[in-house]
Amino acid sequence: MALSLFSGGLDSILAAKLIQNQGLDVIGIHFFSPFFGNVEKTSCWEQEYNIDILPIYIGEEYFEIIKNPRYGYGKGLNPCIDCKIYMLKRAKQLMPLFKAKFIITGEVVGQRPMSQRKDSMNTIIRESNTKDILLRPLCAKNLPPTKVEEQGIVDRSKLLDLQGRSRKKQLELAKKFNIKKIPTPAGGCLLTDPEMARRFKPIIDNKLNLTSEDFLFAKYGRQFWSDKYWLIVGRNHRENLELLKLAKESDFVFKLSNIPGPIGIGRSENSSWPNELILSAAKVIISYSKAKESLTPVKIQVCKKAVVDELEILPDRERPSLWRGPI
Ligand code: SF4
């Protein structure tokens, strides 16, 4: 039995199939978080690729890694080396439960600039303490033989020697395994997306003691920051509804009283906001509504913990400078 880090990307599927093809059982461990993974797809994958999959949510402890990765970030906010180490450690803990003898990944030497360089791959093995149990079937022949190969549990001659960024051989192999649905490369990790990285970064820079829900929040709307105060303004009806769903009891909710317009959510560790900041947040929200050029005061509700205040505000011609954004 092998446990496989199964992202749902083509390489993870092929790695699992190569080992299954040797008559060994494989269970795919699908880690998912607000940034990556697709738990809804697991039963589809099980049927499509004939691989049992165990989805595992990774939450708060993973956010600590994002905030302060030992091996730094890739192009976005992706702490790939720390992330791989973390996933392997978690998979290793699961081995006794499944009586698994080893772990496999779909890594390919030289495919990704950060985590799949040879030196990084060695770091990942060392730090996750998986030297004797980690097999990378797609590029095993470019690496020293592992214990499971030496013991004859896995036939090394049937493993591959892929390297580099080309996907050609993977696509040929997919054909051989009769894989019809080819997933898009990269797997869609939001942390690698520069736009998302820009949105997540102030949360980290401001060293806020926030949680997974806060990172989820950063996916939506226009983001504004004023020191450690955070304002999110919906861009459309769907986002307004999402923001209302995600709002916490301690948040400020801004809503125009008599005219349609965006929902604004104000969040901070500080439960109280200076009046000046509340006023300028309300002005930001008005500036994205039809009332932005009104010559008479506009009514806007500011709600917190079921207490509703209604303010009357004359819109500014300029967006209030107290807020940095939109991000
Ligand atoms: S791309 Fe995302 S999920 Fe993949 S290793 Fe990097 S941080 Fe982790």
mmCIF file of C-alpha atoms and ligand atoms in Angstrom:
data_model
loop_
_atom_site.group_PDB
_atom_site.id
_atom_site.type_symbol
_atom_site.label_atom_id
_atom_site.label_comp_id
_atom_site.label_asym_id
_atom_site.label_seq_id
_atom_site.Cartn_x
_atom_site.Cartn_y
_atom_site.Cartn_z
ATOM 1 C CA MET A 1 0.000 0.000 0.000
ATOM 2 C CA ALA A 2 1.186 3.505 -0.871
ATOM 3 C CA LEU A 3 -0.201 6.888 0.099
ATOM 4 C CA SER A 4 -0.083 9.371 -2.713
ATOM 5 C CA LEU A 5 -0.165 13.161 -2.461
ATOM 6 C CA PHE A 6 -3.048 13.637 -4.851
ATOM 7 C CA SER A 7 -3.675 17.211 -5.976
ATOM 8 C CA GLY A 8 -5.859 16.186 -8.914
ATOM 9 C CA GLY A 9 -3.227 17.467 -11.357
ATOM 10 C CA LEU A 10 -2.038 15.183 -14.143
ATOM 11 C CA ASP A 11 1.317 14.393 -12.518
ATOM 12 C CA SER A 12 -0.315 13.223 -9.304
ATOM 13 C CA ILE A 13 -2.682 10.992 -11.286
ATOM 14 C CA LEU A 14 0.131 9.486 -13.350
ATOM 15 C CA ALA A 15 2.315 8.846 -10.302
ATOM 16 C CA ALA A 16 -0.545 6.967 -8.649
ATOM 17 C CA LYS A 17 -1.323 5.001 -11.829
ATOM 18 C CA LEU A 18 2.313 3.950 -12.294
ATOM 19 C CA ILE A 19 2.331 2.402 -8.845
ATOM 20 C CA GLN A 20 -1.160 0.903 -9.165
ATOM 21 C CA ASN A 21 0.018 -0.665 -12.408
ATOM 22 C CA GLN A 22 2.599 -2.605 -10.463
ATOM 23 C CA GLY A 23 -0.236 -4.314 -8.583
ATOM 24 C CA LEU A 24 0.114 -2.132 -5.473
ATOM 25 C CA ASP A 25 -2.769 -0.407 -3.681
ATOM 26 C CA VAL A 26 -2.738 3.365 -3.660
ATOM 27 C CA ILE A 27 -4.784 5.811 -1.616
ATOM 28 C CA GLY A 28 -4.720 9.408 -2.790
ATOM 29 C CA ILE A 29 -4.525 11.980 -0.023
ATOM 30 C CA HIS A 30 -6.130 15.168 -1.279
ATOM 31 C CA PHE A 31 -5.186 18.110 0.909
ATOM 32 C CA PHE A 32 -7.462 21.095 0.474
ATOM 33 C CA SER A 33 -7.595 24.585 1.946
ATOM 34 C CA PRO A 34 -9.125 27.963 1.002
ATOM 35 C CA PHE A 35 -6.216 28.315 -1.458
ATOM 36 C CA PHE A 36 -6.013 25.004 -3.240
ATOM 37 C CA GLY A 37 -7.687 21.679 -3.702
ATOM 38 C CA ASN A 38 -11.140 20.762 -4.858
ATOM 39 C CA VAL A 39 -12.930 18.557 -2.409
ATOM 40 C CA GLU A 40 -16.100 18.484 -4.526
ATOM 41 C CA LYS A 41 -14.238 16.640 -7.234
ATOM 42 C CA THR A 42 -12.998 13.715 -5.166
ATOM 43 C CA SER A 43 -15.792 11.281 -6.010
ATOM 44 C CA CYS A 44 -15.463 12.218 -9.713
ATOM 45 C CA TRP A 45 -11.734 11.528 -9.569
ATOM 46 C CA GLU A 46 -12.319 8.218 -7.814
ATOM 47 C CA GLN A 47 -14.557 7.059 -10.642
ATOM 48 C CA GLU A 48 -12.581 8.600 -13.462
ATOM 49 C CA TYR A 49 -9.141 7.393 -12.374
ATOM 50 C CA ASN A 50 -10.083 4.422 -10.213
ATOM 51 C CA ILE A 51 -8.117 5.706 -7.236
ATOM 52 C CA ASP A 52 -9.485 5.840 -3.672
ATOM 53 C CA ILE A 53 -9.141 9.361 -2.351
ATOM 54 C CA LEU A 54 -9.140 10.703 1.176
ATOM 55 C CA PRO A 55 -9.755 14.470 1.321
ATOM 56 C CA ILE A 56 -8.120 16.255 4.256
ATOM 57 C CA TYR A 57 -8.704 19.883 5.153
ATOM 58 C CA ILE A 58 -5.669 21.815 6.256
ATOM 59 C CA GLY A 59 -6.480 24.893 8.211
ATOM 60 C CA GLU A 60 -5.055 27.110 10.888
ATOM 61 C CA GLU A 61 -1.621 25.529 11.228
ATOM 62 C CA TYR A 62 -1.147 25.955 7.489
ATOM 63 C CA PHE A 63 -1.833 29.696 7.792
ATOM 64 C CA GLU A 64 1.108 29.948 10.112
ATOM 65 C CA ILE A 65 3.236 28.544 7.279
ATOM 66 C CA ILE A 66 1.869 31.081 4.828
ATOM 67 C CA LYS A 67 2.568 33.909 7.226
ATOM 68 C CA ASN A 68 6.116 32.865 7.924
ATOM 69 C CA PRO A 69 7.570 30.240 5.597
ATOM 70 C CA ARG A 70 11.039 29.016 6.440
ATOM 71 C CA TYR A 71 11.977 28.574 2.784
ATOM 72 C CA GLY A 72 10.318 31.702 1.456
ATOM 73 C CA TYR A 73 7.759 32.333 -1.242
ATOM 74 C CA GLY A 74 7.611 31.590 -4.943
ATOM 75 C CA LYS A 75 6.399 34.252 -7.370
ATOM 76 C CA GLY A 76 3.221 34.858 -5.421
ATOM 77 C CA LEU A 77 2.597 34.006 -1.788
ATOM 78 C CA ASN A 78 3.190 30.325 -2.420
ATOM 79 C CA PRO A 79 5.410 28.749 0.219
ATOM 80 C CA CYS A 80 5.868 25.644 -1.956
ATOM 81 C CA ILE A 81 8.815 24.058 -0.159
ATOM 82 C CA ASP A 82 7.284 24.481 3.295
ATOM 83 C CA CYS A 83 3.933 23.368 1.877
ATOM 84 C CA LYS A 84 5.356 20.114 0.497
ATOM 85 C CA ILE A 85 7.194 19.446 3.751
ATOM 86 C CA TYR A 86 3.982 19.998 5.671
ATOM 87 C CA MET A 87 1.927 17.695 3.429
ATOM 88 C CA LEU A 88 4.507 14.934 3.567
ATOM 89 C CA LYS A 89 4.678 15.128 7.339
ATOM 90 C CA ARG A 90 0.892 14.843 7.511
ATOM 91 C CA ALA A 91 0.876 11.934 5.051
ATOM 92 C CA LYS A 92 3.586 10.194 7.058
ATOM 93 C CA GLN A 93 1.441 10.409 10.180
ATOM 94 C CA LEU A 94 -1.324 8.600 8.284
ATOM 95 C CA MET A 95 0.843 5.679 7.174
ATOM 96 C CA PRO A 96 0.218 3.369 10.170
ATOM 97 C CA LEU A 97 -3.540 3.871 9.797
ATOM 98 C CA PHE A 98 -3.431 2.441 6.279
ATOM 99 C CA LYS A 99 -0.490 0.109 6.866
ATOM 100 C CA ALA A 100 1.208 2.003 4.052
ATOM 101 C CA LYS A 101 4.826 1.209 3.268
ATOM 102 C CA PHE A 102 5.651 4.398 1.375
ATOM 103 C CA ILE A 103 4.455 7.745 0.049
ATOM 104 C CA ILE A 104 4.473 8.862 -3.563
ATOM 105 C CA THR A 105 4.278 12.284 -5.177
ATOM 106 C CA GLY A 106 3.975 13.461 -8.765
ATOM 107 C CA GLU A 107 7.071 15.635 -8.544
ATOM 108 C CA VAL A 108 9.358 15.879 -11.560
ATOM 109 C CA VAL A 109 12.911 17.163 -11.254
ATOM 110 C CA GLY A 110 13.219 20.614 -12.813
ATOM 111 C CA GLN A 111 9.518 21.063 -13.534
ATOM 112 C CA ARG A 112 8.816 23.862 -11.066
ATOM 113 C CA PRO A 113 11.352 26.588 -10.338
ATOM 114 C CA MET A 114 10.888 26.557 -6.589
ATOM 115 C CA SER A 115 9.952 23.201 -5.128
ATOM 116 C CA GLN A 116 11.094 20.847 -7.879
ATOM 117 C CA ARG A 117 14.734 21.809 -8.181
ATOM 118 C CA LYS A 118 16.961 18.965 -7.102
ATOM 119 C CA ASP A 119 18.273 20.860 -4.061
ATOM 120 C CA SER A 120 14.723 21.788 -2.964
ATOM 121 C CA MET A 121 13.580 18.212 -3.418
ATOM 122 C CA ASN A 122 16.400 17.098 -1.122
ATOM 123 C CA THR A 123 15.425 19.754 1.419
ATOM 124 C CA ILE A 124 11.835 18.507 1.297
ATOM 125 C CA ILE A 125 12.934 14.929 1.977
ATOM 126 C CA ARG A 126 15.253 15.980 4.793
ATOM 127 C CA GLU A 127 12.811 18.307 6.539
ATOM 128 C CA SER A 128 9.842 15.963 6.234
ATOM 129 C CA ASN A 129 11.987 13.085 7.415
ATOM 130 C CA THR A 130 10.825 10.847 4.568
ATOM 131 C CA LYS A 131 14.172 9.679 3.190
ATOM 132 C CA ASP A 132 13.338 5.986 3.260
ATOM 133 C CA ILE A 133 9.686 6.224 2.396
ATOM 134 C CA LEU A 134 9.304 8.854 -0.323
ATOM 135 C CA LEU A 135 9.164 7.722 -3.934
ATOM 136 C CA ARG A 136 8.749 10.026 -6.917
ATOM 137 C CA PRO A 137 7.690 7.591 -9.650
ATOM 138 C CA LEU A 138 7.768 10.070 -12.541
ATOM 139 C CA CYS A 139 11.443 10.919 -12.083
ATOM 140 C CA ALA A 140 12.688 8.075 -9.873
ATOM 141 C CA LYS A 141 15.365 7.011 -12.365
ATOM 142 C CA ASN A 142 16.997 10.431 -12.058
ATOM 143 C CA LEU A 143 17.236 9.994 -8.301
ATOM 144 C CA PRO A 144 19.049 7.462 -6.103
ATOM 145 C CA PRO A 145 17.056 4.238 -5.538
ATOM 146 C CA THR A 146 14.742 4.369 -2.559
ATOM 147 C CA LYS A 147 14.306 1.656 0.057
ATOM 148 C CA VAL A 148 11.087 0.340 -1.514
ATOM 149 C CA GLU A 149 12.906 -0.097 -4.818
ATOM 150 C CA GLU A 150 15.881 -1.798 -3.163
ATOM 151 C CA GLN A 151 13.567 -4.142 -1.291
ATOM 152 C CA GLY A 152 11.820 -5.039 -4.531
ATOM 153 C CA ILE A 153 8.439 -3.742 -3.343
ATOM 154 C CA VAL A 154 8.479 -1.426 -6.355
ATOM 155 C CA ASP A 155 10.065 -2.399 -9.667
ATOM 156 C CA ARG A 156 12.460 0.458 -10.467
ATOM 157 C CA SER A 157 12.667 -0.567 -14.118
ATOM 158 C CA LYS A 158 8.999 0.400 -14.536
ATOM 159 C CA LEU A 159 9.484 3.886 -13.104
ATOM 160 C CA LEU A 160 10.301 6.939 -15.196
ATOM 161 C CA ASP A 161 13.093 9.429 -15.733
ATOM 162 C CA LEU A 162 11.126 12.561 -16.555
ATOM 163 C CA GLN A 163 12.687 15.946 -16.025
ATOM 164 C CA GLY A 164 12.076 19.551 -16.999
ATOM 165 C CA ARG A 165 8.980 21.492 -17.864
ATOM 166 C CA SER A 166 7.790 19.736 -21.009
ATOM 167 C CA ARG A 167 4.447 17.963 -20.606
ATOM 168 C CA LYS A 168 4.809 15.856 -23.753
ATOM 169 C CA LYS A 169 5.726 12.589 -22.033
ATOM 170 C CA GLN A 170 3.021 13.038 -19.417
ATOM 171 C CA LEU A 171 0.426 13.421 -22.165
ATOM 172 C CA GLU A 172 1.688 10.269 -23.910
ATOM 173 C CA LEU A 173 1.496 8.395 -20.633
ATOM 174 C CA ALA A 174 -2.030 9.694 -20.019
ATOM 175 C CA LYS A 175 -3.013 8.197 -23.379
ATOM 176 C CA LYS A 176 -1.412 4.900 -22.418
ATOM 177 C CA PHE A 177 -3.420 4.819 -19.188
ATOM 178 C CA ASN A 178 -6.541 5.768 -21.135
ATOM 179 C CA ILE A 179 -6.978 8.952 -19.126
ATOM 180 C CA LYS A 180 -9.542 10.952 -21.034
ATOM 181 C CA LYS A 181 -9.985 13.965 -18.799
ATOM 182 C CA ILE A 182 -6.637 15.736 -18.690
ATOM 183 C CA PRO A 183 -6.557 18.302 -15.890
ATOM 184 C CA THR A 184 -5.019 21.673 -16.619
ATOM 185 C CA PRO A 185 -1.445 22.050 -15.322
ATOM 186 C CA ALA A 186 -0.567 23.808 -12.033
ATOM 187 C CA GLY A 187 -3.747 22.809 -10.215
ATOM 188 C CA GLY A 188 -4.959 26.353 -9.598
ATOM 189 C CA CYS A 189 -3.314 27.176 -6.279
ATOM 190 C CA LEU A 190 -4.495 30.696 -5.455
ATOM 191 C CA LEU A 191 -1.263 31.430 -3.622
ATOM 192 C CA THR A 192 0.601 31.355 -6.929
ATOM 193 C CA ASP A 193 -1.803 33.862 -8.491
ATOM 194 C CA PRO A 194 -0.207 37.343 -8.375
ATOM 195 C CA GLU A 195 -3.598 39.045 -8.100
ATOM 196 C CA MET A 196 -4.547 36.904 -5.105
ATOM 197 C CA ALA A 197 -1.086 37.299 -3.592
ATOM 198 C CA ARG A 198 -1.590 41.081 -3.660
ATOM 199 C CA ARG A 199 -4.863 40.664 -1.813
ATOM 200 C CA PHE A 200 -3.487 38.277 0.814
ATOM 201 C CA LYS A 201 -0.277 40.196 1.440
ATOM 202 C CA PRO A 202 -1.629 43.058 3.614
ATOM 203 C CA ILE A 203 -3.071 40.465 5.999
ATOM 204 C CA ILE A 204 0.415 39.097 6.449
ATOM 205 C CA ASP A 205 2.231 42.450 6.386
ATOM 206 C CA ASN A 206 -0.066 43.850 9.034
ATOM 207 C CA LYS A 207 0.652 40.798 11.197
ATOM 208 C CA LEU A 208 -3.000 40.455 12.011
ATOM 209 C CA ASN A 209 -3.979 37.516 14.090
ATOM 210 C CA LEU A 210 -6.492 36.382 11.525
ATOM 211 C CA THR A 211 -7.748 32.982 10.484
ATOM 212 C CA SER A 212 -8.674 30.976 7.423
ATOM 213 C CA GLU A 213 -11.979 32.840 7.195
ATOM 214 C CA ASP A 214 -10.090 36.088 6.757
ATOM 215 C CA PHE A 215 -8.084 34.715 3.878
ATOM 216 C CA LEU A 216 -11.344 33.549 2.327
ATOM 217 C CA PHE A 217 -12.668 37.058 2.733
ATOM 218 C CA ALA A 218 -9.732 38.472 0.782
ATOM 219 C CA LYS A 219 -10.894 36.632 -2.331
ATOM 220 C CA TYR A 220 -13.854 38.956 -2.750
ATOM 221 C CA GLY A 221 -14.550 42.570 -3.593
ATOM 222 C CA ARG A 222 -12.336 45.619 -3.695
ATOM 223 C CA GLN A 223 -9.931 45.616 -0.803
ATOM 224 C CA PHE A 224 -8.934 48.736 1.113
ATOM 225 C CA TRP A 225 -6.585 49.096 4.059
ATOM 226 C CA SER A 226 -6.021 51.884 6.542
ATOM 227 C CA ASP A 227 -3.242 50.784 8.865
ATOM 228 C CA LYS A 228 -4.715 47.600 10.423
ATOM 229 C CA TYR A 229 -8.289 48.384 9.473
ATOM 230 C CA TRP A 230 -9.671 46.463 6.537
ATOM 231 C CA LEU A 231 -12.572 47.403 4.294
ATOM 232 C CA ILE A 232 -14.028 45.169 1.586
ATOM 233 C CA VAL A 233 -16.505 46.539 -0.939
ATOM 234 C CA GLY A 234 -18.551 44.155 -3.103
ATOM 235 C CA ARG A 235 -18.185 44.490 -6.881
ATOM 236 C CA ASN A 236 -21.517 42.966 -7.834
ATOM 237 C CA HIS A 237 -24.641 41.394 -6.390
ATOM 238 C CA ARG A 238 -23.060 37.938 -6.083
ATOM 239 C CA GLU A 239 -20.108 39.325 -4.155
ATOM 240 C CA ASN A 240 -22.401 41.366 -1.915
ATOM 241 C CA LEU A 241 -24.212 38.175 -0.949
ATOM 242 C CA GLU A 242 -20.922 36.305 -0.374
ATOM 243 C CA LEU A 243 -19.609 39.109 1.806
ATOM 244 C CA LEU A 244 -22.769 39.132 3.896
ATOM 245 C CA LYS A 245 -22.447 35.377 4.321
ATOM 246 C CA LEU A 246 -18.830 35.673 5.458
ATOM 247 C CA ALA A 247 -19.334 38.683 7.747
ATOM 248 C CA LYS A 248 -18.604 38.075 11.422
ATOM 249 C CA GLU A 249 -20.575 39.460 14.332
ATOM 250 C CA SER A 250 -17.682 41.778 15.148
ATOM 251 C CA ASP A 251 -17.596 43.290 11.622
ATOM 252 C CA PHE A 252 -19.093 46.565 10.528
ATOM 253 C CA VAL A 253 -21.594 46.105 7.701
ATOM 254 C CA PHE A 254 -22.216 49.169 5.518
ATOM 255 C CA LYS A 255 -25.328 49.295 3.361
ATOM 256 C CA LEU A 256 -26.874 52.175 1.455
ATOM 257 C CA SER A 257 -30.355 52.856 2.835
ATOM 258 C CA ASN A 258 -32.532 53.797 -0.105
ATOM 259 C CA ILE A 259 -30.593 53.083 -3.255
ATOM 260 C CA PRO A 260 -28.873 50.012 -4.645
ATOM 261 C CA GLY A 261 -25.130 49.894 -4.139
ATOM 262 C CA PRO A 262 -22.301 47.764 -2.846
ATOM 263 C CA ILE A 263 -22.139 46.131 0.552
ATOM 264 C CA GLY A 264 -19.074 47.102 2.553
ATOM 265 C CA ILE A 265 -17.582 45.075 5.385
ATOM 266 C CA GLY A 266 -15.171 46.586 7.873
ATOM 267 C CA ARG A 267 -12.939 44.233 9.814
ATOM 268 C CA SER A 268 -10.121 44.691 12.302
ATOM 269 C CA GLU A 269 -8.750 43.169 15.474
ATOM 270 C CA ASN A 270 -9.847 46.335 17.228
ATOM 271 C CA SER A 271 -13.553 46.097 17.868
ATOM 272 C CA SER A 272 -14.051 49.866 17.865
ATOM 273 C CA TRP A 273 -13.225 52.162 14.958
ATOM 274 C CA PRO A 274 -12.546 55.905 15.186
ATOM 275 C CA ASN A 275 -15.563 57.878 13.943
ATOM 276 C CA GLU A 276 -13.461 59.490 11.246
ATOM 277 C CA LEU A 277 -12.625 56.064 9.831
ATOM 278 C CA ILE A 278 -16.259 54.923 9.833
ATOM 279 C CA LEU A 279 -17.242 58.091 7.987
ATOM 280 C CA SER A 280 -14.530 57.715 5.393
ATOM 281 C CA ALA A 281 -15.355 53.997 4.925
ATOM 282 C CA ALA A 282 -18.966 54.995 4.270
ATOM 283 C CA LYS A 283 -17.743 57.519 1.702
ATOM 284 C CA VAL A 284 -15.711 54.833 -0.077
ATOM 285 C CA ILE A 285 -18.844 52.700 -0.370
ATOM 286 C CA ILE A 286 -20.917 55.612 -1.646
ATOM 287 C CA SER A 287 -18.229 56.342 -4.246
ATOM 288 C CA TYR A 288 -19.042 52.974 -5.871
ATOM 289 C CA SER A 289 -22.790 53.666 -6.010
ATOM 290 C CA LYS A 290 -25.056 55.715 -8.221
ATOM 291 C CA ALA A 291 -25.190 58.299 -5.442
ATOM 292 C CA LYS A 292 -21.519 59.186 -5.796
ATOM 293 C CA GLU A 293 -22.319 62.544 -7.410
ATOM 294 C CA SER A 294 -25.309 63.367 -5.274
ATOM 295 C CA LEU A 295 -25.457 66.997 -4.200
ATOM 296 C CA THR A 296 -27.534 66.105 -1.171
ATOM 297 C CA PRO A 297 -26.563 63.843 1.757
ATOM 298 C CA VAL A 298 -26.830 60.091 1.143
ATOM 299 C CA LYS A 299 -28.183 57.753 3.812
ATOM 300 C CA ILE A 300 -26.096 54.739 4.699
ATOM 301 C CA GLN A 301 -26.616 52.146 7.425
ATOM 302 C CA VAL A 302 -23.712 51.031 9.560
ATOM 303 C CA CYS A 303 -24.533 47.810 11.406
ATOM 304 C CA LYS A 304 -22.588 45.998 14.063
ATOM 305 C CA LYS A 305 -23.811 43.296 16.449
ATOM 306 C CA ALA A 306 -27.421 43.994 15.423
ATOM 307 C CA VAL A 307 -27.048 47.701 16.262
ATOM 308 C CA VAL A 308 -27.876 49.843 13.249
ATOM 309 C CA ASP A 309 -26.807 53.473 12.908
ATOM 310 C CA GLU A 310 -27.891 55.516 9.951
ATOM 311 C CA LEU A 311 -25.498 58.187 8.759
ATOM 312 C CA GLU A 312 -26.221 60.985 6.307
ATOM 313 C CA ILE A 313 -23.170 61.806 4.258
ATOM 314 C CA LEU A 314 -22.437 64.255 1.496
ATOM 315 C CA PRO A 315 -20.273 62.379 -1.040
ATOM 316 C CA ASP A 316 -16.722 63.600 -1.639
ATOM 317 C CA ARG A 317 -15.562 64.295 -5.170
ATOM 318 C CA GLU A 318 -12.339 62.444 -4.384
ATOM 319 C CA ARG A 319 -12.124 58.974 -2.836
ATOM 320 C CA PRO A 320 -11.150 59.379 0.873
ATOM 321 C CA SER A 321 -7.386 59.264 1.207
ATOM 322 C CA LEU A 322 -7.493 57.514 4.577
ATOM 323 C CA TRP A 323 -7.821 54.245 2.681
ATOM 324 C CA ARG A 324 -5.175 52.562 0.571
ATOM 325 C CA GLY A 325 -6.711 50.690 -2.343
ATOM 326 C CA PRO A 326 -8.525 49.263 -4.123
ATOM 327 C CA ILE A 327 -6.266 46.236 -4.109
HETATM 328 S S1 SF4 B 1 1.497 25.529 -5.530
HETATM 329 FE FE1 SF4 B 1 0.295 25.853 -3.680
HETATM 330 S S2 SF4 B 1 -0.392 23.793 -3.111
HETATM 331 FE FE2 SF4 B 1 1.276 23.530 -4.564
HETATM 332 S S3 SF4 B 1 3.083 23.304 -3.287
HETATM 333 FE FE3 SF4 B 1 2.913 25.467 -3.816
HETATM 334 S S4 SF4 B 1 1.798 26.398 -2.125
HETATM 335 FE FE4 SF4 B 1 1.479 24.169 -1.980
#
